[in-house]
Short mmCIF file of C-alpha atoms and ligand atoms in Angstrom, two decimals:
data_model
loop_
_atom_site.label_atom_id
_atom_site.label_comp_id
_atom_site.label_asym_id
_atom_site.label_seq_id
_atom_site.Cartn_x
_atom_site.Cartn_y
_atom_site.Cartn_z
CA MET A 1 261.12 331.87 188.41
CA ASN A 2 264.51 333.28 190.33
CA GLN A 3 267.49 334.42 188.87
CA ALA A 4 269.21 331.20 189.66
CA ILE A 5 266.77 329.26 188.34
CA VAL A 6 266.72 330.81 184.79
CA GLU A 7 270.34 330.92 184.65
CA ASP A 8 270.83 327.11 185.25
CA VAL A 9 267.54 326.14 182.63
CA VAL A 10 269.44 328.75 180.06
CA SER A 11 273.07 326.90 180.74
CA GLU A 12 271.50 323.81 180.26
CA VAL A 13 269.48 324.76 177.17
CA MET A 14 272.70 326.54 175.83
CA ARG A 15 275.17 323.47 176.48
CA ARG A 16 272.25 320.99 174.77
CA LEU A 17 272.20 323.45 171.77
CA GLY A 18 276.13 323.87 171.09
CA GLY A 19 275.92 327.20 172.39
CA ASN A 20 278.17 328.96 175.26
CA GLY A 21 276.84 328.60 178.45
CA ALA A 22 278.40 326.45 180.92
CA ALA A 23 277.06 322.87 181.87
CA ARG A 24 275.66 322.61 185.56
CA SER A 25 274.81 319.67 186.94
CA HIS A 26 271.11 319.50 188.56
CA GLY A 27 271.86 317.82 191.94
CA ALA A 28 269.34 316.77 194.92
CA GLY A 29 268.73 320.17 194.98
CA SER A 30 267.32 320.31 191.39
CA SER A 31 263.75 319.08 192.26
CA GLY A 32 262.14 322.26 193.13
CA SER A 33 263.51 323.66 189.66
CA ALA A 34 262.42 320.88 187.44
CA ALA A 35 258.88 321.12 189.19
CA LYS A 36 258.97 324.86 188.54
CA GLN A 37 260.29 324.44 184.97
CA GLU A 38 257.26 322.04 184.53
CA SER A 39 254.81 324.68 185.31
CA ALA A 40 256.25 326.86 182.90
CA GLY A 41 255.79 324.27 180.51
CA LEU A 42 259.46 323.63 180.13
CA SER A 43 259.65 320.41 181.56
CA HIS A 44 261.20 319.13 178.24
CA ARG A 45 263.45 322.02 177.36
CA PRO A 46 266.48 320.63 179.07
CA ASN A 47 266.43 317.62 175.96
CA MET A 48 266.35 318.78 172.39
CA PRO A 49 267.22 316.17 170.09
CA ASP A 50 267.41 316.84 166.97
CA GLY A 51 264.29 316.16 164.70
CA GLU A 52 262.04 316.59 167.77
CA TYR A 53 258.93 319.07 168.08
CA GLY A 54 260.43 321.09 165.49
CA ILE A 55 263.88 321.43 166.17
CA PHE A 56 266.30 321.09 163.40
CA SER A 57 270.24 321.70 162.64
CA LYS A 58 269.54 320.98 158.66
CA VAL A 59 267.18 323.11 156.63
CA ASP A 60 266.45 320.19 154.12
CA ASP A 61 265.29 318.28 157.16
CA ALA A 62 263.32 321.25 158.62
CA VAL A 63 261.82 321.72 155.07
CA SER A 64 260.66 318.23 154.93
CA ALA A 65 259.47 318.15 157.97
CA ALA A 66 257.31 321.31 158.23
CA ALA A 67 255.84 320.28 154.77
CA GLU A 68 254.23 317.32 156.07
CA SER A 69 253.06 319.36 158.75
CA HIS A 70 251.39 321.96 156.30
CA LYS A 71 249.96 318.96 154.56
CA LYS A 72 248.26 318.12 157.89
CA LEU A 73 247.32 321.34 158.42
CA VAL A 74 245.01 321.91 155.64
CA LYS A 75 243.16 318.67 155.90
CA LEU A 76 242.07 319.97 159.37
CA SER A 77 239.08 322.00 159.40
CA MET A 78 239.05 326.16 160.21
CA ASP A 79 237.57 325.47 163.90
CA ASP A 80 241.34 323.67 164.51
CA ARG A 81 242.79 326.03 163.01
CA ASP A 82 241.64 328.49 165.48
CA ALA A 83 242.12 326.36 167.77
CA ILE A 84 245.70 325.73 167.25
CA VAL A 85 246.01 329.45 167.08
CA LYS A 86 244.25 330.31 170.66
CA LEU A 87 246.63 327.73 171.65
CA ILE A 88 249.93 329.56 170.85
CA LYS A 89 248.46 332.69 172.22
CA SER A 90 247.61 331.04 175.65
CA THR A 91 250.60 328.99 175.65
CA ALA A 92 252.74 332.37 175.08
CA LYS A 93 250.48 334.50 177.77
CA GLN A 94 251.01 331.33 180.01
CA HIS A 95 254.55 331.61 179.91
CA ALA A 96 254.97 335.02 179.51
CA LYS A 97 256.96 335.87 182.81
CA ALA A 98 259.67 332.55 181.93
CA TRP A 99 260.00 333.27 178.41
CA GLY A 100 260.48 336.78 179.06
CA GLU A 101 263.02 336.13 181.79
CA ILE A 102 264.97 333.79 179.45
CA GLU A 103 264.69 335.82 176.37
CA LEU A 104 266.23 338.65 178.32
CA GLN A 105 269.10 336.49 179.92
CA GLU A 106 269.67 335.43 177.01
CA THR A 107 270.01 338.49 174.64
CA LYS A 108 270.61 340.47 177.27
CA ILE A 109 268.90 343.46 175.98
CA GLY A 110 265.62 345.27 176.68
CA ARG A 111 263.56 345.41 179.60
CA LEU A 112 261.86 342.47 181.55
CA ASP A 113 258.66 344.32 182.29
CA HIS A 114 258.04 344.92 178.61
CA LYS A 115 259.83 341.13 177.36
CA ILE A 116 257.23 339.48 179.48
CA GLU A 117 254.07 342.19 177.93
CA LYS A 118 255.21 342.00 174.40
CA LEU A 119 254.11 337.73 174.90
CA GLN A 120 251.24 339.07 176.94
CA ILE A 121 249.63 340.92 174.20
CA LEU A 122 249.94 338.23 171.39
CA GLU A 123 246.73 337.63 171.80
CA LEU A 124 245.97 341.08 170.02
CA VAL A 125 247.40 339.36 166.86
CA PRO A 126 244.43 338.65 163.97
CA GLY A 127 243.82 334.81 163.25
CA VAL A 128 241.54 333.05 161.08
CA GLU A 129 238.93 335.78 161.25
CA PHE A 130 240.23 337.81 158.91
CA LEU A 131 240.17 335.04 156.00
CA ARG A 132 236.82 336.06 154.83
CA THR A 133 235.43 334.52 151.72
CA GLY A 134 234.30 337.06 149.29
CA ALA A 135 231.03 336.10 147.44
CA THR A 136 229.34 337.96 144.71
CA GLY A 137 226.10 336.87 142.87
CA GLY A 138 224.37 337.86 139.76
CA SER A 139 222.81 336.97 135.84
CA ASN A 140 225.68 334.96 135.52
CA GLY A 141 226.16 332.70 138.97
CA VAL A 142 228.33 333.49 141.61
CA CYS A 143 231.78 333.96 142.12
CA LEU A 144 233.80 332.93 145.44
CA GLU A 145 237.06 334.71 146.42
CA ASP A 146 239.36 332.55 148.66
CA TYR A 147 242.52 333.08 150.48
CA ALA A 148 244.55 330.12 150.54
CA PRO A 149 248.02 329.33 151.83
CA PHE A 150 251.77 329.26 150.12
CA GLY A 151 252.86 326.43 151.76
CA VAL A 152 256.00 326.46 153.91
CA ILE A 153 256.87 329.93 154.67
CA GLY A 154 260.42 330.83 155.51
CA ILE A 155 261.10 333.14 158.33
CA ILE A 156 264.04 335.06 159.70
CA THR A 157 263.47 336.89 163.05
CA PRO A 158 265.43 339.65 165.27
CA VAL A 159 267.14 339.79 168.25
CA THR A 160 265.46 343.01 169.59
CA HIS A 161 261.67 340.42 169.78
CA SER A 162 262.95 336.57 169.47
CA VAL A 163 260.04 334.86 170.67
CA PRO A 164 257.57 337.90 170.39
CA THR A 165 258.07 337.89 166.15
CA LEU A 166 258.05 333.97 165.90
CA SER A 167 254.97 333.55 167.66
CA ALA A 168 253.09 336.33 166.23
CA ASN A 169 254.34 335.18 162.72
CA ALA A 170 253.18 331.86 163.76
CA ILE A 171 250.09 332.68 164.75
CA ASN A 172 249.31 334.48 161.56
CA MET A 173 250.91 332.05 159.12
CA ILE A 174 248.88 329.29 160.75
CA ALA A 175 245.56 330.80 160.64
CA SER A 176 246.10 331.02 157.25
CA GLY A 177 247.26 327.51 156.86
CA ASN A 178 250.97 327.82 156.13
CA SER A 179 253.62 325.96 158.12
CA ILE A 180 256.58 327.51 159.27
CA VAL A 181 261.15 327.23 158.89
CA ALA A 182 262.71 329.91 161.32
CA ASN A 183 266.03 331.10 160.93
CA PRO A 184 266.14 333.25 164.11
CA HIS A 185 268.59 335.71 165.27
CA PRO A 186 271.95 333.51 166.74
CA SER A 187 271.74 335.78 170.08
CA GLY A 188 268.19 334.83 170.38
CA THR A 189 267.78 331.28 169.39
CA ASN A 190 267.51 329.45 172.77
CA CYS A 191 264.61 331.52 174.02
CA ALA A 192 262.97 330.64 170.41
CA ALA A 193 263.81 327.41 170.50
CA ILE A 194 262.23 326.56 173.89
CA ALA A 195 258.88 328.69 172.70
CA VAL A 196 258.88 326.56 168.84
CA ARG A 197 259.21 323.15 170.61
CA GLU A 198 256.89 323.80 173.47
CA TYR A 199 254.34 324.98 170.98
CA ASN A 200 254.88 322.17 168.89
CA ARG A 201 254.74 319.52 172.07
CA LEU A 202 251.30 320.92 172.30
CA ILE A 203 249.78 320.87 169.01
CA ALA A 204 251.29 317.49 168.67
CA ALA A 205 249.71 316.35 171.68
CA LYS A 206 246.06 317.41 170.94
CA TYR A 207 246.03 317.48 167.00
CA GLY A 208 248.93 315.23 165.89
CA ILE A 209 251.23 317.58 164.11
CA GLU A 210 254.79 317.65 165.46
CA HIS A 211 256.64 320.43 163.22
CA LEU A 212 253.85 322.84 161.99
CA ILE A 213 256.79 325.53 163.59
CA SER A 214 260.69 324.68 162.47
CA CYS A 215 263.58 326.12 164.07
CA ILE A 216 266.67 325.74 162.74
CA VAL A 217 269.44 325.26 165.67
CA PRO A 218 272.27 326.45 165.60
CA PRO A 219 270.87 329.79 162.71
CA THR A 220 273.55 330.70 160.66
CA LEU A 221 274.14 332.91 157.86
CA GLU A 222 274.87 329.75 155.77
CA SER A 223 271.36 328.83 156.78
CA ALA A 224 269.48 331.36 156.03
CA GLU A 225 270.94 331.39 152.60
CA ALA A 226 269.69 327.76 152.32
CA ILE A 227 266.10 329.00 153.19
CA PHE A 228 266.33 331.82 150.88
CA GLN A 229 267.60 329.14 148.01
CA HIS A 230 265.25 326.41 148.83
CA ARG A 231 262.83 325.24 146.52
CA GLY A 232 260.45 323.63 149.25
CA ILE A 233 259.81 327.30 150.30
CA PRO A 234 257.80 329.61 147.90
CA LEU A 235 257.68 332.37 150.27
CA LEU A 236 259.86 334.42 152.93
CA VAL A 237 259.38 336.92 155.63
CA VAL A 238 262.30 338.84 157.09
CA THR A 239 261.90 340.78 159.86
CA GLY A 240 265.28 342.86 160.53
CA GLY A 241 267.77 345.60 159.59
CA PRO A 242 269.19 346.65 156.52
CA ALA A 243 271.50 343.53 155.68
CA VAL A 244 268.84 341.56 156.08
CA ALA A 245 266.54 343.02 153.99
CA ARG A 246 268.69 343.74 151.05
CA ALA A 247 269.47 340.27 151.10
CA ALA A 248 265.76 339.11 150.75
CA LEU A 249 265.43 341.67 148.25
CA ALA A 250 267.55 340.04 146.30
CA ALA A 251 266.35 336.90 146.47
CA LYS A 252 264.72 335.11 143.91
CA LYS A 253 261.67 334.43 145.16
CA ARG A 254 258.66 336.40 146.65
CA ALA A 255 259.90 337.90 150.15
CA ILE A 256 257.82 339.99 152.27
CA VAL A 257 260.69 342.36 154.09
CA ALA A 258 259.61 344.04 157.34
CA GLY A 259 262.46 346.72 157.41
CA PRO A 260 264.57 349.21 159.54
CA GLY A 261 263.08 352.55 160.48
CA ASN A 262 263.94 355.31 162.26
CA PRO A 263 261.22 357.25 163.28
CA PRO A 264 260.80 360.74 163.69
CA VAL A 265 258.39 363.02 165.86
CA ILE A 266 257.11 366.12 165.13
CA VAL A 267 255.74 368.46 168.12
CA ASP A 268 254.61 371.97 167.05
CA GLU A 269 253.08 374.80 169.01
CA THR A 270 249.73 373.44 169.12
CA ALA A 271 250.48 370.46 170.97
CA CYS A 272 249.62 369.20 174.18
CA LEU A 273 252.80 369.07 176.07
CA VAL A 274 251.78 367.26 178.73
CA ASN A 275 250.54 363.98 176.41
CA ALA A 276 253.63 364.99 174.06
CA ALA A 277 256.05 364.41 176.63
CA ALA A 278 254.66 361.07 178.65
CA SER A 279 253.76 359.71 175.15
CA ILE A 280 257.60 359.97 173.81
CA VAL A 281 258.61 359.01 177.10
CA LYS A 282 256.70 356.22 177.14
CA GLY A 283 257.05 355.20 173.39
CA GLY A 284 260.82 355.92 173.38
CA ALA A 285 261.94 353.73 176.60
CA TYR A 286 259.67 350.83 175.55
CA ASP A 287 262.23 347.75 175.70
CA ASN A 288 264.97 350.06 175.88
CA ASN A 289 263.81 351.59 172.46
CA LEU A 290 264.36 348.19 170.63
CA LEU A 291 261.06 348.65 168.67
CA CYS A 292 261.27 349.60 165.12
CA ILE A 293 258.57 351.99 165.42
CA GLY A 294 259.80 353.17 168.73
CA GLU A 295 260.59 357.34 169.11
CA LYS A 296 264.10 358.04 168.01
CA GLU A 297 264.51 361.75 167.20
CA VAL A 298 262.30 364.21 168.18
CA PHE A 299 261.66 367.88 166.22
CA CYS A 300 259.94 370.31 168.18
CA VAL A 301 259.47 374.53 166.99
CA SER A 302 261.72 376.16 168.81
CA SER A 303 258.76 378.17 171.01
CA VAL A 304 257.85 375.45 172.96
CA PHE A 305 261.15 373.66 173.25
CA GLY A 306 262.06 374.71 176.94
CA GLU A 307 258.49 374.06 177.83
CA LEU A 308 258.72 370.07 176.49
CA MET A 309 262.37 369.73 177.95
CA ASN A 310 260.46 370.07 181.48
CA GLN A 311 257.68 368.60 180.58
CA MET A 312 259.80 365.08 179.84
CA THR A 313 261.69 366.00 183.11
CA ARG A 314 258.15 365.44 184.96
CA SER A 315 257.22 362.31 182.68
CA GLY A 316 260.38 359.85 183.43
CA GLY A 317 263.08 361.75 181.32
CA TYR A 318 266.40 363.31 182.04
CA VAL A 319 268.02 366.03 180.12
CA LEU A 320 271.91 365.75 179.71
CA ASN A 321 273.88 368.89 178.74
CA SER A 322 275.95 369.04 175.82
CA GLN A 323 278.87 367.92 177.12
CA GLN A 324 276.77 364.88 178.94
CA ILE A 325 275.43 364.20 175.14
CA GLU A 326 279.48 364.53 173.93
CA ALA A 327 280.40 361.91 175.77
CA LEU A 328 277.67 359.81 175.32
CA THR A 329 278.00 360.09 171.80
CA LYS A 330 281.76 358.82 171.77
CA ALA A 331 280.48 355.68 173.77
CA ALA A 332 277.49 354.77 171.86
CA PHE A 333 279.10 355.76 168.09
CA THR A 334 282.27 353.90 166.41
CA LYS A 335 283.56 354.89 163.60
CA GLY A 336 283.31 352.41 160.79
CA ASP A 337 285.88 351.93 157.87
CA ASP A 338 283.54 354.23 155.78
CA GLY A 339 284.19 357.17 157.94
CA LYS A 340 280.80 356.69 159.23
CA PRO A 341 278.79 356.47 162.75
CA HIS A 342 277.93 353.09 163.77
CA VAL A 343 276.06 352.52 166.87
CA ASN A 344 278.16 350.69 169.21
CA LYS A 345 275.80 347.02 170.11
CA GLN A 346 277.37 347.39 173.60
CA PHE A 347 275.13 349.93 174.51
CA VAL A 348 271.96 348.53 172.73
CA GLY A 349 268.56 348.16 174.37
CA LYS A 350 270.88 348.59 177.85
CA ASP A 351 268.83 350.67 180.61
CA ALA A 352 268.90 354.64 180.73
CA ALA A 353 271.13 354.11 184.12
CA VAL A 354 273.52 351.63 182.13
CA LEU A 355 274.08 354.55 179.43
CA ALA A 356 274.39 357.55 182.11
CA ARG A 357 277.03 355.41 184.18
CA ALA A 358 278.89 354.92 180.90
CA ILE A 359 279.62 358.96 181.03
CA GLY A 360 279.53 358.99 184.70
CA LEU A 361 276.53 360.11 185.62
CA ASP A 362 274.23 358.71 188.32
CA VAL A 363 270.78 359.12 187.30
CA PRO A 364 267.42 358.86 189.33
CA PRO A 365 265.97 355.41 189.83
CA THR A 366 262.97 356.41 187.78
CA THR A 367 264.66 357.56 184.52
CA GLN A 368 263.11 355.57 182.09
CA LEU A 369 264.77 357.61 179.00
CA LEU A 370 267.51 360.19 178.86
CA VAL A 371 267.01 363.00 176.45
CA GLY A 372 268.86 366.01 175.23
CA GLU A 373 269.19 368.91 172.25
CA THR A 374 271.61 367.74 169.60
CA ASP A 375 271.36 369.42 165.85
CA ALA A 376 270.04 367.94 163.32
CA ASP A 377 272.40 366.32 161.33
CA HIS A 378 273.82 364.59 164.53
CA ALA A 379 274.51 360.68 164.51
CA PHE A 380 271.91 360.38 167.52
CA VAL A 381 269.33 361.39 164.99
CA GLN A 382 270.72 359.83 161.82
CA GLU A 383 271.15 356.50 162.85
CA GLU A 384 268.30 353.90 164.06
CA GLN A 385 270.11 354.02 167.62
CA MET A 386 267.61 351.81 169.62
CA MET A 387 269.32 352.94 172.88
CA PRO A 388 267.36 354.76 175.21
CA PHE A 389 268.37 358.31 174.52
CA ILE A 390 266.30 360.32 172.21
CA PRO A 391 267.94 363.88 170.99
CA PHE A 392 265.30 366.61 170.83
CA VAL A 393 266.16 369.25 167.57
CA ARG A 394 264.96 372.56 167.84
CA VAL A 395 263.09 374.11 164.63
CA ARG A 396 261.98 377.28 163.31
CA ASP A 397 258.70 376.10 162.53
CA VAL A 398 256.74 373.29 161.65
CA ASN A 399 257.68 373.19 158.29
CA GLU A 400 261.02 373.31 158.86
CA ALA A 401 260.47 369.80 161.27
CA MET A 402 258.82 368.05 158.37
CA ASP A 403 261.86 368.83 156.30
CA ARG A 404 264.16 367.64 158.93
CA ALA A 405 261.68 364.59 160.02
CA LEU A 406 261.43 363.16 156.19
CA GLN A 407 265.10 363.48 155.78
CA ALA A 408 265.59 361.87 159.18
CA GLU A 409 263.49 358.93 158.27
CA HIS A 410 265.67 358.25 155.44
CA GLY A 411 262.55 357.17 152.88
CA PHE A 412 262.25 353.92 154.97
CA ARG A 413 258.13 354.83 155.21
CA HIS A 414 258.33 352.61 158.34
CA THR A 415 256.32 355.13 161.07
CA ALA A 416 256.39 358.89 161.92
CA LEU A 417 255.02 360.34 164.72
CA MET A 418 253.65 363.96 165.12
CA HIS A 419 251.96 365.75 168.51
CA SER A 420 249.50 368.70 167.50
CA ARG A 421 245.88 370.04 167.79
CA ASP A 422 246.25 371.56 163.78
CA MET A 423 244.55 368.92 161.81
CA ASP A 424 245.92 370.46 158.56
CA ARG A 425 249.51 370.14 159.71
CA VAL A 426 248.79 366.37 160.70
CA SER A 427 246.95 365.49 157.55
CA LYS A 428 250.14 367.61 155.80
CA PHE A 429 252.91 365.67 157.27
CA GLY A 430 250.92 362.07 157.02
CA ARG A 431 250.66 362.66 153.33
CA LEU A 432 254.34 363.97 152.96
CA ALA A 433 255.94 361.20 155.18
CA ASN A 434 254.49 358.50 153.84
CA THR A 435 255.31 355.80 155.87
CA THR A 436 253.37 352.36 156.69
CA LEU A 437 252.46 353.90 160.36
CA TYR A 438 251.57 357.14 161.28
CA VAL A 439 251.17 358.03 165.19
CA VAL A 440 249.14 361.67 165.66
CA ASN A 441 249.03 362.29 169.61
CA GLY A 442 250.20 359.03 171.17
CA ALA A 443 252.83 356.69 171.95
CA SER A 444 254.02 354.87 169.13
CA MET A 445 253.01 351.24 170.32
CA ALA A 446 249.05 352.92 170.02
CA GLY A 447 249.60 352.30 166.10
CA LEU A 448 250.19 348.67 167.00
CA GLY A 449 247.33 348.17 169.19
CA LEU A 450 248.68 349.08 172.61
CA GLY A 451 246.67 352.26 174.00
CA GLY A 452 245.44 352.24 170.57
CA GLN A 453 242.93 350.83 168.19
CA GLY A 454 243.92 347.92 165.51
CA TYR A 455 245.56 344.80 165.88
CA LEU A 456 249.16 343.65 166.36
CA SER A 457 251.91 342.49 164.53
CA TYR A 458 255.73 342.58 165.06
CA SER A 459 256.84 342.45 161.37
CA ILE A 460 255.74 345.85 159.60
CA ALA A 461 256.39 344.87 155.82
CA THR A 462 257.69 348.64 154.57
CA PRO A 463 259.84 348.24 151.70
CA THR A 464 257.92 345.33 149.68
CA GLY A 465 254.71 347.44 150.95
CA GLU A 466 252.43 344.93 152.76
CA GLY A 467 251.88 346.69 155.94
CA ILE A 468 251.41 345.80 159.37
CA THR A 469 251.08 341.75 158.68
CA THR A 470 248.38 339.94 158.87
CA PRO A 471 246.90 336.42 158.08
CA LEU A 472 245.86 337.75 154.52
CA THR A 473 249.80 338.82 154.16
CA PHE A 474 250.71 334.91 153.87
CA THR A 475 248.23 333.93 151.48
CA ARG A 476 247.12 333.12 147.83
CA TYR A 477 243.85 334.86 146.39
CA ARG A 478 242.07 332.12 144.58
CA ARG A 479 238.60 332.45 142.42
CA THR A 480 235.85 330.24 141.96
CA MET A 481 232.97 330.95 139.49
CA VAL A 482 230.38 329.00 139.27
CA THR A 483 228.76 329.82 136.13
CA GLY A 484 224.87 330.22 135.64
CA ALA A 485 224.15 328.65 139.21
CA MET A 486 223.83 328.92 142.84
CA ARG A 487 221.53 332.23 142.31
CA MET A 488 219.61 331.49 145.31
CA ILE A 489 216.88 334.62 144.89
P1 LIG B 1 269.35 342.72 162.12
O1 LIG B 1 269.78 342.96 160.99
O2 LIG B 1 270.87 342.06 163.17
O3 LIG B 1 268.94 340.65 162.34
C1 LIG B 1 267.92 340.41 162.03
C2 LIG B 1 267.93 338.76 161.00
O4 LIG B 1 268.54 338.94 160.35
C3 LIG B 1 268.68 338.10 162.15
O5 LIG B 1 268.18 336.84 162.09
C4 LIG B 1 270.10 337.84 161.50
O6 LIG B 1 270.50 336.64 162.10
C5 LIG B 1 269.95 337.84 159.97
N1 LIG B 1 270.43 338.63 159.42
C6 LIG B 1 271.57 339.39 159.40
N2 LIG B 1 272.37 339.38 158.24
C7 LIG B 1 271.74 338.29 157.62
C8 LIG B 1 272.28 338.42 155.95
N3 LIG B 1 273.08 339.35 155.51
N4 LIG B 1 271.19 337.18 155.34
C9 LIG B 1 270.70 336.56 156.35
N5 LIG B 1 269.94 336.84 157.44
C10 LIG B 1 270.74 337.78 157.98
O7 LIG B 1 268.47 342.81 163.56
P2 LIG B 1 268.25 342.88 164.53
O8 LIG B 1 269.17 343.34 165.43
O9 LIG B 1 268.40 341.29 164.89
O10 LIG B 1 266.89 343.81 164.67
C11 LIG B 1 266.75 344.96 164.65
C12 LIG B 1 266.44 345.38 163.48
O11 LIG B 1 265.29 345.11 163.12
C13 LIG B 1 266.29 347.01 163.24
O12 LIG B 1 267.00 347.64 162.28
C14 LIG B 1 264.93 347.11 163.28
O13 LIG B 1 263.99 348.46 163.04
C15 LIG B 1 264.50 346.19 162.15
N6 LIG B 1 263.07 345.57 162.88
C16 LIG B 1 261.87 345.20 162.11
C17 LIG B 1 260.86 345.45 162.55
C18 LIG B 1 259.69 345.12 160.93
O14 LIG B 1 258.55 345.15 161.83
N7 LIG B 1 259.88 346.14 160.24
C19 LIG B 1 260.54 344.64 163.74
C20 LIG B 1 261.49 344.31 164.55
C21 LIG B 1 262.93 345.15 164.31
#
């Protein structure tokens, strides 16, 4: 799909959804474009009537439709649920390129290669295989342990990974028998609505369930609040920054909260510096540092600081001097009414070259990440910048690195990283950091299955403690005790 077609399609969708995109007519030349939209699975996209295939303007309507869909879902077999989950995964993979382009075009943050990859790797998200019945037999009979759905789950998704979060939540939640009402970020709504409509269209065609995933269009803070309050929604799952995390924690119903992070990286003198530098670039530059698990600041012991910086240059990093860092800081942060630095959203998720140009610098086209030395209380260290500049702080020794890393993580208990060959130190920092994700000698994404072991999720529940979410996260534990019977041996 070329740029002109993507623009054309996005502006049409935005017009239909009441967004800001200008309407453009599909003249005689549009048949090729329509064919390409069809092949991208987007043939219905320009026409998104309220109430069709999961698109709703009113929360009440979305919840009713989701409740009906949930009832139909639990009547299907587990094999059917498995097939629905696989349909979502294969649809996302099939349309990864087109949907990645649309998401980038709409949100204007991140990198196309990674937007596409985040959809392609949805197959790493677990499904029904996680729902194993537990059984204990004994003198008194048989005890069965099962995992039942909640019903309709209300989800809030971030602009940083709009379609990936919605899709991964849907895979987990449908696997465990739930339906969904989503309030996406207003700046990532159209891409989410496109995916929702396509998933529902395909599920309806095969299973007769039209609104398994409902999406509020347009989403507002009021519609989020209506979801928080709705009696038909027993569970909330919120993925986002501090404000929405606070709002969800204050809600009068159970909330699973995937909140903000500010992952520190420690590099000590025993580390393989080649691997450390390559990993920091890989993780910190991923989607232009939009990942909540992505490397955000580095604490390196002084004896290897210079060599690590040399390796950063060899790995696709570009080292800024102190004047350049000062200029970038002025551009990248504004001072809030509270006197504290606030991230300037204009630079969030932008390419390293865009950040460099903002301070009058041309960097080589191979540059993925800007880096430079700062002190530990610098705004770039303390704030979750979500842009491809990573500050490097020189520390006396590994103990100072740990102290400073813990402070910079702000107790979010999200993600921490360490590069070291000293397993005593690795163990000590793992215990002290006590984060949901701890990645050692690798890039942050290794913690979510990309270049590491384990499964993927785009919702890492931090303050509420559920961790990297799976289908089990969205279930109610149920026990069946058959007394005095069912012993077969
Ligand atoms: P954001 O907090 O601006 O928005 C997230 C969602 O919350 C959006 O849908 C937004 O519309 C909604 N929202 C914001 N304030 C709200 C309020 N008061 N009431 C109801 N809804 C509200 O975050 P973002 O820029 O979209 O995403 C980046 C943030 O999300 C970062 O802080 C990142 O660390 C975090 N994040 C966390 C995870 C995780 O798994 N823990 C995953 C992705 C992103």
